[in-house]
Every structure is written in C-alpha cells, then in structure tokens.
CSV table of C-alpha atoms and ligand atoms in Angstrom, one decimal:
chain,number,residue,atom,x,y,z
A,139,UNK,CA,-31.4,-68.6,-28.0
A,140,UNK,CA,-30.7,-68.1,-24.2
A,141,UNK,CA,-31.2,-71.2,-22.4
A,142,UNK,CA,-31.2,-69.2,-19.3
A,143,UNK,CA,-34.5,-67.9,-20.5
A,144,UNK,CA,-35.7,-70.6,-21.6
A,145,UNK,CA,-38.7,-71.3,-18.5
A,146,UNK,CA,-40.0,-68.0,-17.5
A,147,UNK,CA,-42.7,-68.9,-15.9
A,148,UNK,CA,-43.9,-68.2,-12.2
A,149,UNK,CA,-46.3,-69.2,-9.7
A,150,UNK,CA,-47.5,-67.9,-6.9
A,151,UNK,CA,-50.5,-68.4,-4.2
A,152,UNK,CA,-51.9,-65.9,-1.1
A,153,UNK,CA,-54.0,-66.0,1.4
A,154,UNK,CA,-55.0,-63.8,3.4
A,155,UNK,CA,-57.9,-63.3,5.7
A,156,UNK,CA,-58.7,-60.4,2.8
A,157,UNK,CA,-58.3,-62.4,-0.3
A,158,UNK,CA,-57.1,-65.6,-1.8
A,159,UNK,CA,-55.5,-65.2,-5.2
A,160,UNK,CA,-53.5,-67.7,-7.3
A,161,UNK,CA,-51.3,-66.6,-10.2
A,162,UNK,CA,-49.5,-68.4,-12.8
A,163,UNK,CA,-47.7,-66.5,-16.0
A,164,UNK,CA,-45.5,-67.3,-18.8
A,165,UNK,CA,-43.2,-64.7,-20.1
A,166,UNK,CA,-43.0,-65.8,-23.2
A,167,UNK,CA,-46.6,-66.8,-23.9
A,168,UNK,CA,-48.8,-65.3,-26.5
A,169,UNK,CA,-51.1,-63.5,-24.7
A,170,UNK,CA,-53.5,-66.2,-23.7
A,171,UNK,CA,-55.3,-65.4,-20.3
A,172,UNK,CA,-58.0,-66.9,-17.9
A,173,UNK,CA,-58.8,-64.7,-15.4
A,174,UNK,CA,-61.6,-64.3,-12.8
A,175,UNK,CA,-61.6,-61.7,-9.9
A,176,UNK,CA,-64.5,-61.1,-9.4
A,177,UNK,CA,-64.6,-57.7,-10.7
A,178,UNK,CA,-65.7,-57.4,-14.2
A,179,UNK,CA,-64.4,-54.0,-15.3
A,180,UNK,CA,-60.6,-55.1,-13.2
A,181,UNK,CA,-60.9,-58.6,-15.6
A,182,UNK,CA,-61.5,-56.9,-18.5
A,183,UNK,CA,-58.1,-54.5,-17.9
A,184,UNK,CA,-56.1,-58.0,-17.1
A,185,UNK,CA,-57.4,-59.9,-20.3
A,186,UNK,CA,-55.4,-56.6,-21.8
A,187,UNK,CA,-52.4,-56.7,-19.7
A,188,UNK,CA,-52.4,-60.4,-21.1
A,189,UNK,CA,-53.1,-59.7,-24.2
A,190,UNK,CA,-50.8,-57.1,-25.0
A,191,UNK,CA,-47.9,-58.2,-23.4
A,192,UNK,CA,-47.9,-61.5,-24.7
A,193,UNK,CA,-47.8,-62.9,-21.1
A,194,UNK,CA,-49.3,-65.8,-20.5
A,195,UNK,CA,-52.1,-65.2,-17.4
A,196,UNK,CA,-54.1,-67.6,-15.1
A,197,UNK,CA,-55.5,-65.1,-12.4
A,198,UNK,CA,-58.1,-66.8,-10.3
A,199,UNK,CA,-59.3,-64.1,-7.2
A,200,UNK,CA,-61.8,-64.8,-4.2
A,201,UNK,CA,-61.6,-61.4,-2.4
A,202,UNK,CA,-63.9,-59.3,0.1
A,203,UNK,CA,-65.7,-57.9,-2.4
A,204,UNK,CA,-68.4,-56.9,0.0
A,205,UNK,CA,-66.7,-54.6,1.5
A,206,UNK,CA,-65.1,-53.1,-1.3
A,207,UNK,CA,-62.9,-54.2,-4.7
A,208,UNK,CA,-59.7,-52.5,-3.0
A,209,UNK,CA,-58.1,-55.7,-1.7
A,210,UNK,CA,-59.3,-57.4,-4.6
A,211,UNK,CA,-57.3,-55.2,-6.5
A,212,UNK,CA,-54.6,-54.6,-4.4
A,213,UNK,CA,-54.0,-58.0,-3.9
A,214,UNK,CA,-54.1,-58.9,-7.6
A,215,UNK,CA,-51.4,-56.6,-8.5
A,216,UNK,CA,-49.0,-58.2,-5.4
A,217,UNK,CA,-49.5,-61.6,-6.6
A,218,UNK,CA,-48.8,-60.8,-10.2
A,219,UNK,CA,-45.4,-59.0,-9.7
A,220,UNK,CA,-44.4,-61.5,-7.4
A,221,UNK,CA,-45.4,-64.6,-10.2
A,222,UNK,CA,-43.7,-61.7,-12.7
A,223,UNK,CA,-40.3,-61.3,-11.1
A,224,UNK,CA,-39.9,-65.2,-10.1
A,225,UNK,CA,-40.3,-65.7,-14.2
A,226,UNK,CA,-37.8,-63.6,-15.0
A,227,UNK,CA,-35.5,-65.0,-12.5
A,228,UNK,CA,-32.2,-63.0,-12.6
A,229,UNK,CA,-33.4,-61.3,-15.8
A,230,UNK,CA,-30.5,-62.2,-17.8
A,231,UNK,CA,-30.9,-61.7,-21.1
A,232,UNK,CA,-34.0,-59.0,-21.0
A,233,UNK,CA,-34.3,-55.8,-22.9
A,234,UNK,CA,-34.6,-54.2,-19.6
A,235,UNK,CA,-36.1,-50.8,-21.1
A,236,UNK,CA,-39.0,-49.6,-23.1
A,237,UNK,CA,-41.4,-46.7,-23.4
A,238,UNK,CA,-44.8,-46.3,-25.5
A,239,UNK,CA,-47.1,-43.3,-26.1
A,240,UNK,CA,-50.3,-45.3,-26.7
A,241,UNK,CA,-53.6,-44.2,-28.1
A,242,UNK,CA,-57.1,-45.2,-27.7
A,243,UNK,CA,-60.3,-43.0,-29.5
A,244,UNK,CA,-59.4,-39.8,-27.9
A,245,UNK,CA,-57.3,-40.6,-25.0
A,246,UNK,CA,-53.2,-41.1,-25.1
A,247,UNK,CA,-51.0,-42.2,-22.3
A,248,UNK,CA,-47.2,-43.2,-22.1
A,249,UNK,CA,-45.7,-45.5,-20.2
A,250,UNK,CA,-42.0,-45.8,-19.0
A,251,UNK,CA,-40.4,-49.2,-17.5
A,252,UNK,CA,-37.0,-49.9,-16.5
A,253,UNK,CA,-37.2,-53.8,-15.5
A,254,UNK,CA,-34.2,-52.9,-12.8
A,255,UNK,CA,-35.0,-55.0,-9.6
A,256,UNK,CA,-35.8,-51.3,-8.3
A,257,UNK,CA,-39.2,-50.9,-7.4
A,258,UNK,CA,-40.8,-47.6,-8.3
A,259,UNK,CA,-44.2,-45.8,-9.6
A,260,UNK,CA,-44.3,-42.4,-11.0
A,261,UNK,CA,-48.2,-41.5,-11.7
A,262,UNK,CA,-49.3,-39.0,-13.3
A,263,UNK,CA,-52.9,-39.5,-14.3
A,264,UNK,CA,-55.7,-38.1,-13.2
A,265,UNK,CA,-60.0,-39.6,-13.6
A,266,UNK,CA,-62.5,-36.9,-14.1
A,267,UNK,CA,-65.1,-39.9,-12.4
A,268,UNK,CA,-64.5,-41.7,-9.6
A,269,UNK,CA,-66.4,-44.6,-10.8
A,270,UNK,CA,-66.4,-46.5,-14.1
A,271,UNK,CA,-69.5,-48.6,-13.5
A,272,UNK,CA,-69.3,-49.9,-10.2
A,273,UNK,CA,-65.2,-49.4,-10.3
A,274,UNK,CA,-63.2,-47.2,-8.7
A,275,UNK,CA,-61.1,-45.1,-10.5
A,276,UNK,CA,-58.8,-44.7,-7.5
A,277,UNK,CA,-57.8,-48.4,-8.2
A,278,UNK,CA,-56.1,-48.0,-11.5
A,279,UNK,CA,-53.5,-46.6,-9.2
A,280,UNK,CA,-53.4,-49.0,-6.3
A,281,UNK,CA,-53.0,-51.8,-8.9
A,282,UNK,CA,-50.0,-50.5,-10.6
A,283,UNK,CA,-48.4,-49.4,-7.4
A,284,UNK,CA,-49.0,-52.8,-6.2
A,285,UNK,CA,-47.6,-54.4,-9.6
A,286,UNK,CA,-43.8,-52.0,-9.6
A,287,UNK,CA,-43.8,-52.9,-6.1
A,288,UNK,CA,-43.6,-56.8,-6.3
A,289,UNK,CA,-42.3,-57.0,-9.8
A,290,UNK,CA,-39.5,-55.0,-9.0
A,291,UNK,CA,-40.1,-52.7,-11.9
A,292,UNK,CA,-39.3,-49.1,-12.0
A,293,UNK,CA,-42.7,-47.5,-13.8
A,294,UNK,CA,-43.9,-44.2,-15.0
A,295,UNK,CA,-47.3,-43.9,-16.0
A,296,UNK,CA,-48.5,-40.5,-17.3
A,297,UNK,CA,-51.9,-39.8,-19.4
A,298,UNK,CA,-51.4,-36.9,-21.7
A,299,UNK,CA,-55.1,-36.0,-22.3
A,300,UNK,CA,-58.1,-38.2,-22.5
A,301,UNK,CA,-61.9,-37.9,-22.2
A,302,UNK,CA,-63.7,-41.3,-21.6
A,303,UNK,CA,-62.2,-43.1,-17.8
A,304,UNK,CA,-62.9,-46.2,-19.4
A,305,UNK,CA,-60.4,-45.3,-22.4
A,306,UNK,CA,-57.9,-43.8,-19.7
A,307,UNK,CA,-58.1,-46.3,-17.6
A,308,UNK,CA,-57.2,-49.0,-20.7
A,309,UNK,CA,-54.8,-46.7,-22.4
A,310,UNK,CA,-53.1,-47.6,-18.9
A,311,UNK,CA,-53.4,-50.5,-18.8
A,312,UNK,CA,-52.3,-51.2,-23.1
A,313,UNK,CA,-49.5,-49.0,-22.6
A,314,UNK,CA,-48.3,-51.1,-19.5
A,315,UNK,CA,-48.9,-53.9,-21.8
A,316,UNK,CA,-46.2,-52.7,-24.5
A,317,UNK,CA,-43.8,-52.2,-22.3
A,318,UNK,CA,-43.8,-54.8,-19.7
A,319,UNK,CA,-43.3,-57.0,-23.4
A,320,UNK,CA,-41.0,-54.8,-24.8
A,321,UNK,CA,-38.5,-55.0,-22.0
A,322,UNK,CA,-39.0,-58.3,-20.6
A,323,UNK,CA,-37.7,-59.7,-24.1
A,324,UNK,CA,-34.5,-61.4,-24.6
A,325,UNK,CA,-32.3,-59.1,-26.6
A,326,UNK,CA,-30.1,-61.4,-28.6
A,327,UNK,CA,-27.7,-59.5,-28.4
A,328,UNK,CA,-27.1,-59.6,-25.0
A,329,UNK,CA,-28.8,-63.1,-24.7
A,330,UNK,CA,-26.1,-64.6,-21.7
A,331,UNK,CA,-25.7,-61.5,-19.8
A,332,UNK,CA,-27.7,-59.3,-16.9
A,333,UNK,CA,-28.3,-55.7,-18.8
A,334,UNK,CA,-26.6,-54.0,-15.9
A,335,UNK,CA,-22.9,-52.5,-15.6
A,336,UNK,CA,-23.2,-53.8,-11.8
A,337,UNK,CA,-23.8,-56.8,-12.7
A,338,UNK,CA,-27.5,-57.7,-11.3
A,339,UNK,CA,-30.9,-56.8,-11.6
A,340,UNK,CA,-32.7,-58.1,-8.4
B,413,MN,MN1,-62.7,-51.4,-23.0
C-alpha cells in the first residue's frame, strides 16, 4: 500500500454569478454518489460517472437554468476536474493509462485517457437529435471538454455506431467511467513513484 495515496479526496466550491456548485470526491470510493444539478437527464449521467468509476461523488449545483442547462453543465464538469486533480495530488502511484470499447443495447463507444497533467479532448461523436428530453445533446461535449480541461486529463472519446442518443450519450459517459478508474488506480507495482520518465505529472 502507497501511503502517498492514501487520502485522495478533493473539495472544491464556485461561484459565479452563473452557477454555484460544490464538489466533493473520493478516489478510492466505491461508487457511492449524491448528486443534484438540477438537470435530471445530466444527474442521471453523473450517478454513472460515480458509479462506474468507483469515485466517490457529492455534486450539489444551483445554476441558471432559466436560461439554459449550458452553465449548469459547463460548470459541473470545471468543478469536478478541479475536485478530481486535487485528489490525485501529484499522482504518484496511478496507472496513468487505460482504454475501453464499451457497449450498451446497440450503441458502442471507446474511450482513451492518459491521466498526464496534460489537458486534452479528442471527440469524435456525433447525436442524430439535438435533444434527449429537454437536454441538449451539444452538452455531452461541453461537459467532457470541461472535465479533461480541469482534471488535467488527456481524453479521447469516439462512438463507433449507435442508435438511441440516450444510449450514446451513456455509453460516453460508462466508458469515461472505466477509464477514469482504470487509470487513476495505484499500480502496485509502481506504488512510490510518478508514472512518468520526466518525473511529474502536473
Ligand atoms: Mn439511461
């Protein structure tokens, strides 16, 4: 066991005249969430971030909804890599990489994560709707770009073929899941040292 690693957890709050968000997460949780933004259809993705990364998630949102859900969203995904990258700290320890092809019904998207301090999002996935309910599809994107951004993740999303937005927009969201747990794990291995030749990740 790394004691480096041993509290990954971060906090973090935001205000804005847009939004006010609070985030709390645990690393190495076990996929317990409570989250509330407002949006149902966003709420329902997060309880599957949480769920299948086995990150711990307290996302409370109060956001301009009547405009739109955009800085809801945006927002969100800024305070979540932020309370992300302060848990891992100077991610000593972690797996670093991971890729998934993940499949839902009829729909099957991969995603690709380097956890390398260098933010980055490669998408490659297009809606056929630009609503799911009351949700814009446009979103999924914002989110994620948000997420890589203030994480500090280097991410590739790219849906090979799917039907049903709903089941695109989760196989996105599953397969983010996988590999945000996948490489945020400490590799035994390489428990006391950063996974990088140069020496640091951030
Ligand atoms: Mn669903």
């Amino acid at each position: 066991m790394s004691t480096a690693a041993s509290d990954r957890t971060g906090a973090v709050s935001r205000e804005t005249n847009e939004t006010s968000v609070a985030v709390s997460v645990n690393i190495d949780g076990n996929g317990q969430s409570r989250i509330s933004t407002g949006v149902g259809f966003f709420d329902h993705m997060l309880d599957q971030l949480s769920r299948h990364s086995l990150i711990d998630m307290d996302i409370e949102v109060k956001g301009d909804l009547h405009i739109d859900d955009h800085h809801t969203v945006e927002d969100t995904g800024i305070a979540l890599g932020q309370a992300i990258s302060k848990a891992l700290g100077d991610r000593r320890g972690i797996s670093r990489y991971a890729s998934i092809d993940l499949a839902m019904d009829e729909s099957m998207t991969k995603a690709a994560i380097d956890v390398s301090g260098r933010p980055f999002l490669v998408w490659n996935v297009s809606f056929s709707a630009p609503k799911i309910g009351t949700f814009d599809t446009e979103l999924v994107r914002e989110f994620f770009q948000a997420l890589a951004q203030n994480a500090g993740i280097t991410l590739h999303v790219m849906n090979h073929y799917g039907a049903n937005n709903h089941h695109i927009a989760e196989t996105c969201f599953k397969a983010v899941a996988r590999v945000l747990r996948s490489a945020t794990e400490i590799d035994p291995r390489q428990a006391s040292r950063v996974p990088s030749t140069k020496g640091s990740l951030i």
